[in-house]
Every structure is written in C-alpha cells, then in structure tokens.
Short mmCIF file of C-alpha atoms and ligand atoms in Angstrom, two decimals:
data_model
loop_
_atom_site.label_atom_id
_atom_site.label_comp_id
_atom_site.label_asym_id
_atom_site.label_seq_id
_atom_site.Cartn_x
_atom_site.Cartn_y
_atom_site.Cartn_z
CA UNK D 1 23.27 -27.18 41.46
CA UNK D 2 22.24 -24.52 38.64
CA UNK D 3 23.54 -25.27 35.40
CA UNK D 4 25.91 -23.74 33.18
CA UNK D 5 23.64 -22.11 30.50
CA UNK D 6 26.29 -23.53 28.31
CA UNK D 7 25.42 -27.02 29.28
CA UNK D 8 21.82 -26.70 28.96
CA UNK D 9 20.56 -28.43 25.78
CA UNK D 10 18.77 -26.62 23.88
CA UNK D 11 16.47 -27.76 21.41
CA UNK D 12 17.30 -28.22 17.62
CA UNK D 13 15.93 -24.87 16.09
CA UNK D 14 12.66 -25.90 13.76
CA UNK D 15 12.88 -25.82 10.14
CA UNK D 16 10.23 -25.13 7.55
CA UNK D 17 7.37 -22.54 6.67
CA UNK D 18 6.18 -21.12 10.13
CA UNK D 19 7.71 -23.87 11.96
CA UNK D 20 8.55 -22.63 15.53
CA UNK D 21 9.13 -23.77 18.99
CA UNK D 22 6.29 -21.46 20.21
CA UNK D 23 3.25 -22.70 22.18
CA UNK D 24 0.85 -19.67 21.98
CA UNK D 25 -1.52 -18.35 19.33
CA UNK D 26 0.74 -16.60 17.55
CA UNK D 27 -0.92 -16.30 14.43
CA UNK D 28 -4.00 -14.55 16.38
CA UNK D 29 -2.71 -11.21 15.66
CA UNK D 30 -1.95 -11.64 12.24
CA UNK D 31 -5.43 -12.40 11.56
CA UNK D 32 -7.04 -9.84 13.23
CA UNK D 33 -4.70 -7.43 11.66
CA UNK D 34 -5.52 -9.00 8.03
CA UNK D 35 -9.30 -8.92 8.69
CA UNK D 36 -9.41 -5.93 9.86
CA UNK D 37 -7.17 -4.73 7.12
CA UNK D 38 -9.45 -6.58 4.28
CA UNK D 39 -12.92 -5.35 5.56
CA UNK D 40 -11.47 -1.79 5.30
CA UNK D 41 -10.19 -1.33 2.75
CA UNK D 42 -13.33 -2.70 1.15
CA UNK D 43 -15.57 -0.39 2.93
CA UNK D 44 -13.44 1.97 2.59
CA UNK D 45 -13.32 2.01 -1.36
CA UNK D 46 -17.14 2.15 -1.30
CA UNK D 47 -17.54 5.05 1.04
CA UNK D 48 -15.50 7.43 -1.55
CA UNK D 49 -17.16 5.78 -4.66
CA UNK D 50 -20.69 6.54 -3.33
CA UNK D 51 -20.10 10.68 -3.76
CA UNK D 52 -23.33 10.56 -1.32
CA UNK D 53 -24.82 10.43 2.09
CA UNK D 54 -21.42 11.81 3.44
CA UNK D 55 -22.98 14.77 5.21
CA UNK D 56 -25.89 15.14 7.27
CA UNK D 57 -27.03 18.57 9.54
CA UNK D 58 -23.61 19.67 10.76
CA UNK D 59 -22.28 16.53 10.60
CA UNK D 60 -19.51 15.60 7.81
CA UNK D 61 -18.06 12.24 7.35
CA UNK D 62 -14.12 12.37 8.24
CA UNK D 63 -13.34 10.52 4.68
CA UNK D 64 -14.69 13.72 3.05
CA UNK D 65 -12.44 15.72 5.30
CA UNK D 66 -11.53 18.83 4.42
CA UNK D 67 -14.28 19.41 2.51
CA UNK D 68 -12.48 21.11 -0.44
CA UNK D 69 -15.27 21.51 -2.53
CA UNK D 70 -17.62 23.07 0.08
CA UNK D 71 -14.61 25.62 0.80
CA UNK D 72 -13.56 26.54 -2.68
CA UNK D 73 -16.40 25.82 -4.79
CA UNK D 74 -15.27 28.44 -7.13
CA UNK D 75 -11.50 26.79 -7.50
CA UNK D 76 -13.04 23.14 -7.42
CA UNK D 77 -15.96 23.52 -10.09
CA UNK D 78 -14.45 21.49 -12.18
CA UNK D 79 -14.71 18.50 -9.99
CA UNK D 80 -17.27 16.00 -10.93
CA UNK D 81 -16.17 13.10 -9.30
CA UNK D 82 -16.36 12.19 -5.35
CA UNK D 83 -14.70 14.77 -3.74
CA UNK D 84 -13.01 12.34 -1.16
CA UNK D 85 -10.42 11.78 -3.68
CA UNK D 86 -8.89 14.88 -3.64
CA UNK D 87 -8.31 14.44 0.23
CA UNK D 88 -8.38 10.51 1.16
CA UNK D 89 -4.62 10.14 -0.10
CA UNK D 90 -3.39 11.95 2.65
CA UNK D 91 -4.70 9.99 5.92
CA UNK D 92 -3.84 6.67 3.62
CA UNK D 93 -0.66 7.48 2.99
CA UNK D 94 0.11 8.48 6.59
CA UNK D 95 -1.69 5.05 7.65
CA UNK D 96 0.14 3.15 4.82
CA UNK D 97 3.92 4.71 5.72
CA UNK D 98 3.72 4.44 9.73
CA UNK D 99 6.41 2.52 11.29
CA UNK D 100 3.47 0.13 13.49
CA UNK D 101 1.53 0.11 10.08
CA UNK D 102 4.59 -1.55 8.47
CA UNK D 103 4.93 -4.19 10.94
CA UNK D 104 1.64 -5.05 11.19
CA UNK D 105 1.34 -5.62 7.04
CA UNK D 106 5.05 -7.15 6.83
CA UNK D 107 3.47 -9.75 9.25
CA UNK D 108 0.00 -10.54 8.88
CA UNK D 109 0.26 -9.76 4.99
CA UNK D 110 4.08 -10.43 3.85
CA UNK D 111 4.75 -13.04 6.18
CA UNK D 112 7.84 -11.58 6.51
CA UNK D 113 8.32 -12.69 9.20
CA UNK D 114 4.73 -13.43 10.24
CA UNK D 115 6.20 -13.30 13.96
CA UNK D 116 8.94 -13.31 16.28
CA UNK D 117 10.99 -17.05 15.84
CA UNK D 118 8.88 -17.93 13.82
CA UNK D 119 10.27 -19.19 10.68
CA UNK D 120 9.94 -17.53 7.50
CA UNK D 121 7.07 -18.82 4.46
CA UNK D 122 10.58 -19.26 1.81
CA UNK D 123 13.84 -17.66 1.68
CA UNK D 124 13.37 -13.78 1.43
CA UNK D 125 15.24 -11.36 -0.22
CA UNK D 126 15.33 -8.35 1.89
CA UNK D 127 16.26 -5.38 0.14
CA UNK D 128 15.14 -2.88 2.73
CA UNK D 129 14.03 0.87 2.34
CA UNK D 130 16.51 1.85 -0.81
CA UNK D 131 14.56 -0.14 -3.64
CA UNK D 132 11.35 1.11 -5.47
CA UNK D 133 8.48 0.53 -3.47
CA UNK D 134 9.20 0.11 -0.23
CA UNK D 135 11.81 3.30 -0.97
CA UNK D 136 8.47 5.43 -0.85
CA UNK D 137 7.76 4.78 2.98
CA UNK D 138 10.37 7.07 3.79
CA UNK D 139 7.91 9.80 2.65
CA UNK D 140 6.11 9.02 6.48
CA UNK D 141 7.50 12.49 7.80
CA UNK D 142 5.79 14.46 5.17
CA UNK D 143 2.52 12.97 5.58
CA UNK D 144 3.25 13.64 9.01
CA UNK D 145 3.30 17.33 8.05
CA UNK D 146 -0.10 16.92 6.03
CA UNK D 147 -1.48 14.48 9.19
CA UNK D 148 -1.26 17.57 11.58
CA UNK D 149 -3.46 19.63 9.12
CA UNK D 150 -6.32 16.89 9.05
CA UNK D 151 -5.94 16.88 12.63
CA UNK D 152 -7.15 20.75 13.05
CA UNK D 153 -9.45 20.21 10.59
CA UNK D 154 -11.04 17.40 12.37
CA UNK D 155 -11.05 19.30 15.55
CA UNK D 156 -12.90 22.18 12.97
CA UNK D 157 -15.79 19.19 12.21
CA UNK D 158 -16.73 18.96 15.96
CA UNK D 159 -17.47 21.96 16.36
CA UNK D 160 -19.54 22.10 13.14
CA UNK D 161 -21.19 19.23 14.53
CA UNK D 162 -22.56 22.11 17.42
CA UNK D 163 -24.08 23.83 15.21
CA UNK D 164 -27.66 23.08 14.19
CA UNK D 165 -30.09 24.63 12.14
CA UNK D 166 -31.58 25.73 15.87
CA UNK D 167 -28.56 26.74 17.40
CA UNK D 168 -25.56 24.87 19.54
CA UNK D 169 -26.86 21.52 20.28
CA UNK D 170 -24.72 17.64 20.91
CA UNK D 171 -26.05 14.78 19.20
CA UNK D 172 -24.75 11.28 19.42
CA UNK D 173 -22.94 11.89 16.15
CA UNK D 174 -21.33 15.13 17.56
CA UNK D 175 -19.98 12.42 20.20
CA UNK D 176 -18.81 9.75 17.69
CA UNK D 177 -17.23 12.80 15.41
CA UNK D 178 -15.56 14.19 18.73
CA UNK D 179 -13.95 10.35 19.58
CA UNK D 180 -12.77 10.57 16.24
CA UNK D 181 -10.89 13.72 16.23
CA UNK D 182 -9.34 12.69 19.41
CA UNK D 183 -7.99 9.38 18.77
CA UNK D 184 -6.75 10.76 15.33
CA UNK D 185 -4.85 13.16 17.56
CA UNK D 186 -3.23 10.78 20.24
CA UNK D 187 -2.55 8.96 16.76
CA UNK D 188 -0.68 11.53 15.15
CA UNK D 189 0.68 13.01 18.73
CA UNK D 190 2.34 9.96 19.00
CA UNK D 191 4.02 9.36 16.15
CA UNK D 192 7.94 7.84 15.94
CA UNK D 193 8.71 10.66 13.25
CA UNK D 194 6.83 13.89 15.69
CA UNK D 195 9.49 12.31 18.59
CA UNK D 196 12.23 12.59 16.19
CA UNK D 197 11.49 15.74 14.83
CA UNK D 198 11.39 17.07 18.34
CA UNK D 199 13.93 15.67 20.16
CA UNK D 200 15.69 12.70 18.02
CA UNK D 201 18.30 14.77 16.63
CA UNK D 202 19.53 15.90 19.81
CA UNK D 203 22.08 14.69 22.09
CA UNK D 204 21.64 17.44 24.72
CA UNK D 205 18.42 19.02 25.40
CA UNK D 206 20.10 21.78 27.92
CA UNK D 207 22.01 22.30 25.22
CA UNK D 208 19.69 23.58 22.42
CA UNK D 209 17.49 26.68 22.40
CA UNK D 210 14.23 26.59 23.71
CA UNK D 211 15.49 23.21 25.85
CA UNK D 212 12.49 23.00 28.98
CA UNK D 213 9.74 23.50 26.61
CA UNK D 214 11.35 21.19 24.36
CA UNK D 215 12.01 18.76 27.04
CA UNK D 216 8.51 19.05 27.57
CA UNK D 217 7.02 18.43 24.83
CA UNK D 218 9.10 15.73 23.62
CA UNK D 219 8.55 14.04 27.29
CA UNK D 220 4.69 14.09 26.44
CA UNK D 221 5.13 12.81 23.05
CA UNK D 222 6.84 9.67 24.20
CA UNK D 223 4.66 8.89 26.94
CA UNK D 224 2.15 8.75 23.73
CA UNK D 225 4.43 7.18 21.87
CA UNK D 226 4.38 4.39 24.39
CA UNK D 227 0.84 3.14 23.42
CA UNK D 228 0.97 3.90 19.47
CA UNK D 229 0.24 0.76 18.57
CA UNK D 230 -3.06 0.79 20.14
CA UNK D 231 -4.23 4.39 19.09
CA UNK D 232 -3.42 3.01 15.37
CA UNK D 233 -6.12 0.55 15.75
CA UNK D 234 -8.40 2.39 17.81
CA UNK D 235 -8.44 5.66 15.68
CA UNK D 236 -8.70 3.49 12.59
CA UNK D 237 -12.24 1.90 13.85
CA UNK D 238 -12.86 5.32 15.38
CA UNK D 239 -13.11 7.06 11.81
CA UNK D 240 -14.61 3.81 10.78
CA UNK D 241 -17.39 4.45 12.96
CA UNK D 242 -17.78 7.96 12.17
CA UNK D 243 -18.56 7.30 8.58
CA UNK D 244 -20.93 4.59 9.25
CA UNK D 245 -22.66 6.87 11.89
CA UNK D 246 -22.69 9.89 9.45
CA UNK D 247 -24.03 7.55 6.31
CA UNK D 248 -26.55 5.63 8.32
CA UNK D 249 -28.33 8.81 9.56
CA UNK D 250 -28.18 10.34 6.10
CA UNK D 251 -29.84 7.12 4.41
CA UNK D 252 -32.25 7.31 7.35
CA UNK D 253 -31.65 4.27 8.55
CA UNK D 254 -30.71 5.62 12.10
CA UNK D 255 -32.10 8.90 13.79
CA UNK D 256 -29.83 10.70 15.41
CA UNK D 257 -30.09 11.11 19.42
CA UNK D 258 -30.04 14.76 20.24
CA UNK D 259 -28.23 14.66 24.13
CA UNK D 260 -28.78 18.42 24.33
S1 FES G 1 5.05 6.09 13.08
FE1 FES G 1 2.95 5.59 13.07
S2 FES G 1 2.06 7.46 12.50
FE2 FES G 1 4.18 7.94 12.46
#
C-alpha cells in the first residue's frame, strides 16, 4: 500500500549555518566558482597594469580590445597610462551584471544562499535590486548594448591575426584569438536580456511586425540561452587564454606555431 504523502514523516528541517539534509558535494561548485573568480581577478589586474607585451605581429590581446589608442592616436594623445583602462570596464561590467554571474557570486561569495536547501551563514536582510549597489545591476542591458560592439570588434582581431608581415598566414594564436571571439559570441548571443529584448515583451509573435524572422531569431537565441551558464565560464578562460597566449609570445617565452 503507497502512502499518503501526508503521512510520510518527513524529517525535522536542519538548523544552523549551512546545515542541510543534502548528501552531495554541494559546496564543489562554490569553490570552483570562488577560485576561479580569485585567480582572475588577480591576473586580471596585472595584465592592464603591465601597459606591455599586449600585442605581438597581428596579434592583440582581447583585454586591450578595441585598441583605442592605436585607432585615434590623435584624440587619445593624452593617454599615458595602460590603455586597457579606457576599454576593460565594459566586458567587466557586462561579466559583473549577468543574471548567471549574479548567482554564481551570491553563492560561492555571499553565501546567500551558498545553495539550494541549504541553510543560510546568519539571518539576511534581502533588500533586492532597489537599494544602492546591487540597484546598479540593472544597468546589464546597456552593457549588453556595449557587449555586441566588443563582439565585432573581436571578430575584427581575427582577422588581424591573418595578416602577417608576409601576407595571410594562421598561427596557433590566430586559433586561440578565433576561440575567443567565438565563445564571447555564444556568450553574448545568449544572453537573458538579448531574449528579452527580442521576444520577452511580446505575447504574440504573429502578432507583431516582422513576426517569422523574429520568431527566428528569438528561437535561436534561446536554444543558446539554454547552455549560458557554461559559455560564461568557458568564454571567461577562453579570453583568459588569449592573453596569456598573446603575452607569453611577446616576452618570448613561447614561439608561436605558424599552421599555414
Ligand atoms: S544574462 Fe548573462 S550576459 Fe546577459
């Protein structure tokens, strides 16, 4: 006889900091996500301090992308500082404001809540998005705007990375700056904000203007959408990689390997 799920007892719900009923690891994720988090920022911070090696042949590294001071040295003579601050703010704010960026610090930094039933470190006072800072995340979409820019311009780097002094050529760094362009585009591609700003504000899609291509495209974007999580962390290392690729052959501590 199958019992009333009424009548089964269920166990008394765990109290205490990260108490919880559940048997698996958990707490894996959140510290992956905070190493991962930790050793980037770190390198990160270095990279734009250095104001060197970020350039080698054709190559550029993607934390110096656009290269505003290359393009308008007239306009930006008056820089004297790395030039990856004038451009770094923009993929870090787009990183810092995305919806699976949020979860993954309000977790594995915050604590709050480091999981699913898991209980929380101390009593929180949730205040949501209307409070100063967390009030600035709702600035996501325009970053968005900004995020589809880098993307062209990243698309722009690979095929610099062609051209050689001796013509079109592929090395292994036009490969790494190519894995990075497209991983920062299934990234931004897709994004919860793009799928809202195609098709989230409609209730009918036969009954807007333009509604098969919309259809379309907002079908594509949510098949995308579907795996966000992982191009987060994959484009993150990808343009991780790039940089470290890009600096090592410019220190000449790597060569590069010409394919063709
Ligand atoms: S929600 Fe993650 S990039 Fe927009």
């Amino acid at each position: 006889m199958i019992a009333h799920p009424s009548t089964v007892p269920v166990a008394p719900r765990p109290c205490g900091p990260f108490k919880t009923h559940r048997q698996d690891a958990w707490w894996g994720e959140n510290v992956f996500s905070l190493v991962t988090f930790a050793l980037f920022t770190v390198y990160t911070i270095w990279a734009v301090l250095q104001n060197t090696h970020y350039e080698w042949g054709p190559y550029l590294s993607p934390f110096y992308s656009p290269h505003l001071t290359a393009m308008f040295p007239e306009t930006f003579n008056w820089v004297k500082f790395s030039p990856a601050f004038l451009v770094i703010w923009m993929p870090l704010g787009f990183r810092a404001t995305c919806y699976f960026c949020r979860r993954v610090y309000h977790r594995a930094v915050f604590n709050d809540p480091a999981s699913c039933a898991v209980e929380l470190p101390k009593p929180i006072n949730y205040t949501g998005e209307k409070a100063f800072p967390f009030v600035l995340l709702n600035m996501h979409r325009y970053f968005l705007y900004l995020a589809l820019v880098l993307v062209v311009f990243h698309w722009s780097h690979v095929w610099q990375a062609t051209q050689f002094e001796d013509g079109f050529h592929v090395g292994l760094g036009t490969l790494v700056i190519t894995l990075d362009a497209l991983f920062l585009t299934l990234y931004v591609f897709s994004c919860h904000s793009l799928r809202h700003l195609i098709g989230g504000r409609l209730n009918h899609f036969s009954k807007s203007g333009c509604s098969q291509a919309k259809h379309t495209l907002w079908s594509v974007v949510s098949k995308l959408n579907e795996h966000h999580g992982k191009y987060f962390w994959i484009s993150l290392f990808a343009v991780w990689a790039a940089d470290a690729y890009v600096r090592l052959v410019a220190m000449g501590c790597l060569s590069d390997f010409r394919l063709f």
